[in-house]
Coordinates of C-alpha atoms and ligand atoms in Angstrom, one line a residue:
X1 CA 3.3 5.9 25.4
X2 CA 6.8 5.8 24.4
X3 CA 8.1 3.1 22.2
X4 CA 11.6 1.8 21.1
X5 CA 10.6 -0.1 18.0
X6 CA 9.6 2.4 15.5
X7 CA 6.7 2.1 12.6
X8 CA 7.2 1.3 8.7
X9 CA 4.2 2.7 6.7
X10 CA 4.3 0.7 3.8
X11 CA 1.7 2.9 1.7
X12 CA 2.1 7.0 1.9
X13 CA 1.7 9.3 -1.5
X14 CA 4.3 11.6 -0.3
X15 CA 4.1 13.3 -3.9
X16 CA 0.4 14.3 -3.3
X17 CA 0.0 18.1 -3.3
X18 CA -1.6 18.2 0.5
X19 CA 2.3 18.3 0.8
X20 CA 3.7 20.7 -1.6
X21 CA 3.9 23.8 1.3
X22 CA 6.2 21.5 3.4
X23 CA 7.3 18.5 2.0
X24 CA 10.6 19.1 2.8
X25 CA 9.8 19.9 6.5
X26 CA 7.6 16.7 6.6
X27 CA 10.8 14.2 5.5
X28 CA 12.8 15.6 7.6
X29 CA 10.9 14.9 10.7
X30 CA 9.7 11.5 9.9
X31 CA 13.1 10.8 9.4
X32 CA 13.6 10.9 13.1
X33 CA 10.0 9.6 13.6
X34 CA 9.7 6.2 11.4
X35 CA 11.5 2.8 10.5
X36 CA 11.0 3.6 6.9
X37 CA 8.0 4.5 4.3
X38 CA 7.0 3.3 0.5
X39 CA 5.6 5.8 -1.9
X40 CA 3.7 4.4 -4.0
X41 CA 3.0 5.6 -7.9
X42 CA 0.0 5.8 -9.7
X43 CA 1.0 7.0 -13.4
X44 CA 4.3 8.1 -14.9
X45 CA 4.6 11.4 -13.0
X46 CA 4.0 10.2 -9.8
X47 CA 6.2 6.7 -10.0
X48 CA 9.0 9.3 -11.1
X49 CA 8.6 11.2 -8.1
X50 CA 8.5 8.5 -5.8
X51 CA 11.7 7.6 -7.1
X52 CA 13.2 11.5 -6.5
X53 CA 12.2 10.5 -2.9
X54 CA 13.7 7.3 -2.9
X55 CA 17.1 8.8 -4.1
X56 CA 17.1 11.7 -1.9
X57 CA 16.2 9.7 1.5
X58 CA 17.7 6.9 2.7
X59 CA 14.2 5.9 4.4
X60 CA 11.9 6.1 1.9
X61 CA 10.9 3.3 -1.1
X62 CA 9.2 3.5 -4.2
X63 CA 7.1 1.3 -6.0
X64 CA 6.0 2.2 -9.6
X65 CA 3.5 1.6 -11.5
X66 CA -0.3 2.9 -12.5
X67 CA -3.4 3.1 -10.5
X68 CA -7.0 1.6 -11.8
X69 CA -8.4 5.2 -11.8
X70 CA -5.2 6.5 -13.8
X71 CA -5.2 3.7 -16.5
X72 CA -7.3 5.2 -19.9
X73 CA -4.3 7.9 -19.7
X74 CA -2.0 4.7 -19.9
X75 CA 0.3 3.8 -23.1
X76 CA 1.4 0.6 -23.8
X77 CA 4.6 2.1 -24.0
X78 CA 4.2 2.7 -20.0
X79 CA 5.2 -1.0 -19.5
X80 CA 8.3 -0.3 -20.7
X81 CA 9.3 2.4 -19.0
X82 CA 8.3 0.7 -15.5
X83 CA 10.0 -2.0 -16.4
X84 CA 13.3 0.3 -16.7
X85 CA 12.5 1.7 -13.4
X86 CA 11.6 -1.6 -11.9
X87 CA 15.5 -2.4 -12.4
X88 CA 16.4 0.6 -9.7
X89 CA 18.3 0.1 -6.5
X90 CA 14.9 1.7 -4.6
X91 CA 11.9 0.5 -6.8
X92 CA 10.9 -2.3 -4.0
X93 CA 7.6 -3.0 -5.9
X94 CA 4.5 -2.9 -8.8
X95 CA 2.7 -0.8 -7.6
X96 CA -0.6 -0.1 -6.7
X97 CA -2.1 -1.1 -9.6
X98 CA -5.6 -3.3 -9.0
X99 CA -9.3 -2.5 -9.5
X100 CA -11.7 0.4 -8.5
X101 CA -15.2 -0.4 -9.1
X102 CA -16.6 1.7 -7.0
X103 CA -16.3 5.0 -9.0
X104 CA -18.4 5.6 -11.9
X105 CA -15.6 7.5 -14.2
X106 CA -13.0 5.5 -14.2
X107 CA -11.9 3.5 -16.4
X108 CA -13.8 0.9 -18.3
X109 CA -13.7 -2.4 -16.0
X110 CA -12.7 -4.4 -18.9
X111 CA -9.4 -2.0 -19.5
X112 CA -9.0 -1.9 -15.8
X113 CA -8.5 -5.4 -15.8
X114 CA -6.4 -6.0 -18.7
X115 CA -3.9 -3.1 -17.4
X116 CA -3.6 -4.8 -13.8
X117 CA -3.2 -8.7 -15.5
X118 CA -0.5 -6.8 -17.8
X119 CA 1.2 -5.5 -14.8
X120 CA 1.0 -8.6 -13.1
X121 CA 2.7 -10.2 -15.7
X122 CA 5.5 -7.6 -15.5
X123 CA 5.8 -8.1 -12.0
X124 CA 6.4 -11.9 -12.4
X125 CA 9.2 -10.6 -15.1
X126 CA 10.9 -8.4 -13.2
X127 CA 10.6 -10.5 -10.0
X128 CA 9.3 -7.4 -8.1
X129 CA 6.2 -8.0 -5.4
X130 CA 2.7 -6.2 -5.9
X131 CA 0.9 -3.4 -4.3
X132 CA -2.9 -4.0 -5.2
X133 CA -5.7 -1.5 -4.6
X134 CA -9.8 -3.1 -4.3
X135 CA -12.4 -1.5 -4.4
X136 CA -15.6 -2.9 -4.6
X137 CA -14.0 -5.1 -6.9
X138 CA -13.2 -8.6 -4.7
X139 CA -15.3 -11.2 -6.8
X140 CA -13.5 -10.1 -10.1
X141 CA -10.1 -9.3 -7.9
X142 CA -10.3 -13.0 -6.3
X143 CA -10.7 -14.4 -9.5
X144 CA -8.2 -12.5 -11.5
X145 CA -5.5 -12.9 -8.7
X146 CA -5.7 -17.0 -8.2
X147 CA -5.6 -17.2 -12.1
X148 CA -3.0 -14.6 -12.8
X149 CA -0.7 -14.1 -10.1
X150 CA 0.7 -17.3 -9.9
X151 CA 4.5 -17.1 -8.5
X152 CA 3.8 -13.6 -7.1
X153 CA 4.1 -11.7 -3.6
X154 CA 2.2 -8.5 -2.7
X155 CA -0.4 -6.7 -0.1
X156 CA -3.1 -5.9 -0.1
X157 CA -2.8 -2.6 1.1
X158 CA -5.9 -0.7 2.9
X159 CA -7.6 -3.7 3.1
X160 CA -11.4 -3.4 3.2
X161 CA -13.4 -6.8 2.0
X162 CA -14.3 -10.0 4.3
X163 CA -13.2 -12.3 6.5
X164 CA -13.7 -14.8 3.9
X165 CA -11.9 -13.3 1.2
X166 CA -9.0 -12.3 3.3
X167 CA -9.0 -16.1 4.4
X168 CA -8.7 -16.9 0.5
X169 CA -6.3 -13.9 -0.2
X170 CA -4.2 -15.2 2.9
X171 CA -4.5 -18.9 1.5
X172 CA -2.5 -17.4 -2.2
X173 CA 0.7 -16.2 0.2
X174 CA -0.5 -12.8 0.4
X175 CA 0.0 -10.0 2.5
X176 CA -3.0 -7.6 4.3
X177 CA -2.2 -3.9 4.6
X178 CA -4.2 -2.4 7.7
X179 CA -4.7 1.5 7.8
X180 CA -6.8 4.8 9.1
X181 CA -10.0 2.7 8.1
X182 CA -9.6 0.1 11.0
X183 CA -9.3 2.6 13.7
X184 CA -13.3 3.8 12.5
X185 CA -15.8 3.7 14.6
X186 CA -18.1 2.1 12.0
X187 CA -15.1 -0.5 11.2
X188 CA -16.4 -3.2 13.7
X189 CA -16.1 -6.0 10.5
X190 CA -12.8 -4.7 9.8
X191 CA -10.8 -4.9 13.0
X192 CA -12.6 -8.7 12.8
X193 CA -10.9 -9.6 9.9
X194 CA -7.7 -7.6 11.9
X195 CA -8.1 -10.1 14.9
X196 CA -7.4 -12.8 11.8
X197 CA -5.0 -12.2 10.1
X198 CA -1.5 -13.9 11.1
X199 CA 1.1 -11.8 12.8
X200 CA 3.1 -12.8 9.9
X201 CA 1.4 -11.4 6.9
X202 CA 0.4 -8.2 8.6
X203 CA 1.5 -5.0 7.5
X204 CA 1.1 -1.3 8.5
X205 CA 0.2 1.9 6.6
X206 CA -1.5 5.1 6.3
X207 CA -2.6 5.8 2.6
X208 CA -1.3 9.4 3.5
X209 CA -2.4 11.6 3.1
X210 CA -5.9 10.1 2.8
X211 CA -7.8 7.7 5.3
X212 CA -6.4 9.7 8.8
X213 CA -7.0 7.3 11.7
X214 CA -8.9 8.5 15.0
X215 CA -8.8 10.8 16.4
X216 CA -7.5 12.9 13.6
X217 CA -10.0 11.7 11.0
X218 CA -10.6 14.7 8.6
X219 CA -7.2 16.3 8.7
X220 CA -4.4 15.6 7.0
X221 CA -2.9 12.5 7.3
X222 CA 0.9 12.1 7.9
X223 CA 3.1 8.8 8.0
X224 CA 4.0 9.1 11.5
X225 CA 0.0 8.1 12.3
X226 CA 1.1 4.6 11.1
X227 CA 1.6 4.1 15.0
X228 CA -1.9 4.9 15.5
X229 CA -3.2 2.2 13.0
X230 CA -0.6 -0.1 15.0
X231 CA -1.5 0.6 18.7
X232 CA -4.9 0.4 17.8
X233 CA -4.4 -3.3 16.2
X234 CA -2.6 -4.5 18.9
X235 CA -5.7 -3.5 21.3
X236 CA -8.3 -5.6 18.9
X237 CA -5.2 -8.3 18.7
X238 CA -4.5 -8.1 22.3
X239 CA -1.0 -7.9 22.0
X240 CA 1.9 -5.7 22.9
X241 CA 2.2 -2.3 20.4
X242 CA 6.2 -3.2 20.2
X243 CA 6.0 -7.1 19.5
X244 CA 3.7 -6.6 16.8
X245 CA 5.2 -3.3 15.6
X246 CA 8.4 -5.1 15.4
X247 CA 7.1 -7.8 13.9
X248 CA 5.5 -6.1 11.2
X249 CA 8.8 -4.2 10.1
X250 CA 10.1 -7.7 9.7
X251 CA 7.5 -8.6 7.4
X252 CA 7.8 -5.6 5.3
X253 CA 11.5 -6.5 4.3
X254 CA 10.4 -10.2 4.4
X255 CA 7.8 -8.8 1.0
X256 CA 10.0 -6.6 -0.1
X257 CA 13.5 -7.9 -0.4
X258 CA 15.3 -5.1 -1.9
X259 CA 14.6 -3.3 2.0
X260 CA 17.7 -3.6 3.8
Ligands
ZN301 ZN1 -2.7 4.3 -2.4

């Protein structure tokens, strides 16, 4: 099916090395192929590189910032310097920074948490939304966010809890980030808690190159497969692919102002 209105992923790690052979190759096209993508960073090196991107393409974003799984490599001096990089033209966000609970070597939960309420806090400085990243982590996540993120925007990218928590999520002002996951056949709660969400707080992605949506689950994912995740919510929505496709461009430069 051809389209006019073209897809925004709002969460691809461009600066992963599944794309070293052909990064180049890969920009080019999506060029022609998406409304615009954000690159996420997950430490120094990677925030850094999203910014490269941002500076050499006129489509692509980057948030900054460091990952639950990245933080016992984190310095308090790293505030610092994403708060210097915060101040760029193309930094649209924090982010992701959050809580991973599900694997067993990352960081201690205690410094997870005090690295993500520090980087909240800089957010709110800076005046800069959130990207946040949960996993397995919603009772301490809820509770953390209603207490902590007070005067803040941000998504919720990949989302993966309940109904009930993306009703409470919903309820602070934020933002749900749908990707690869929803299109699963095993994701029958998911697309319920799809069917939910308001066509205003809903926004696209692909967590490339991880998390490829049917029916390319396995390979590599790519930016442009944001259409998949789209078409496919519009199906368990109901609605046409190019209203709510349009729609959720508008709602990524509605969160993230500095997106013209
Ligand atoms: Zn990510």
């Amino acid at each position: 099916m051809m389209l006019k209105a073209r897809v925004f992923d709002s969460h691809a790690h461009m600066d992963c090395p599944h794309y070293d052979a052909d990064r180049e190759e890969v920009f080019a096209r999506l060029r022609g192929e998406i409304d615009g993508l954000i690159n996420p960073g997950c430490d120094n090196e990677s925030s850094l590189k999203a910014i490269g991107y941002a500076e050499t393409y006129d489509f692509v974003y980057a948030a900054v910032g460091w990952h639950p799984q990245e933080v016992l490599r984190m310095q308090d001096e790293d505030l610092a310097r994403l708060e210097e990089w915060s101040g760029h033209p193309k930094v649209v966000a924090i982010g992701e920074i959050g809580l991973d609970y599900y694997y067993d070597d990352c960081a201690p939960r205690p410094l997870q948490r005090k690295r993500f309420i520090e980087q909240l806090d800089l957010a709110r400085k800076v005046g800069l939304p959130v990207i946040i990243h949960d996993r397995d982590a919603h009772g301490d996540m809820l509770e953390i966010v209603a207490r902590e993120g007070k005067g803040l925007s941000g998504v919720f990218h990949c989302y993966s809890g309940s109904l009930e928590t993306a009703r409470e999520l919903l309820k602070l002002g934020f933002y749900l980030g749908f990707g690869g996951s929803s299109t699963f056949k095993n994701a029958q709660k998911l697309r319920e808690v799809l069917k939910h969400v308001p066509e205003d707080r809903l926004l696209f992605e692909t967590d490339s190159p991880y998390l490829t949506p049917m029916p390319y689950r396995g390979r590599r994912n790519d930016p442009a497969h944001t259409l998949l995740v789209a078409q496919n919510a519009a199906l368990v929505r109901g609605v046409e692919p190019e209203e709510l496709i349009r729609k959720s461009s508008e709602n990524v430069r509605k969160l993230f102002d500095k997106i013209r």
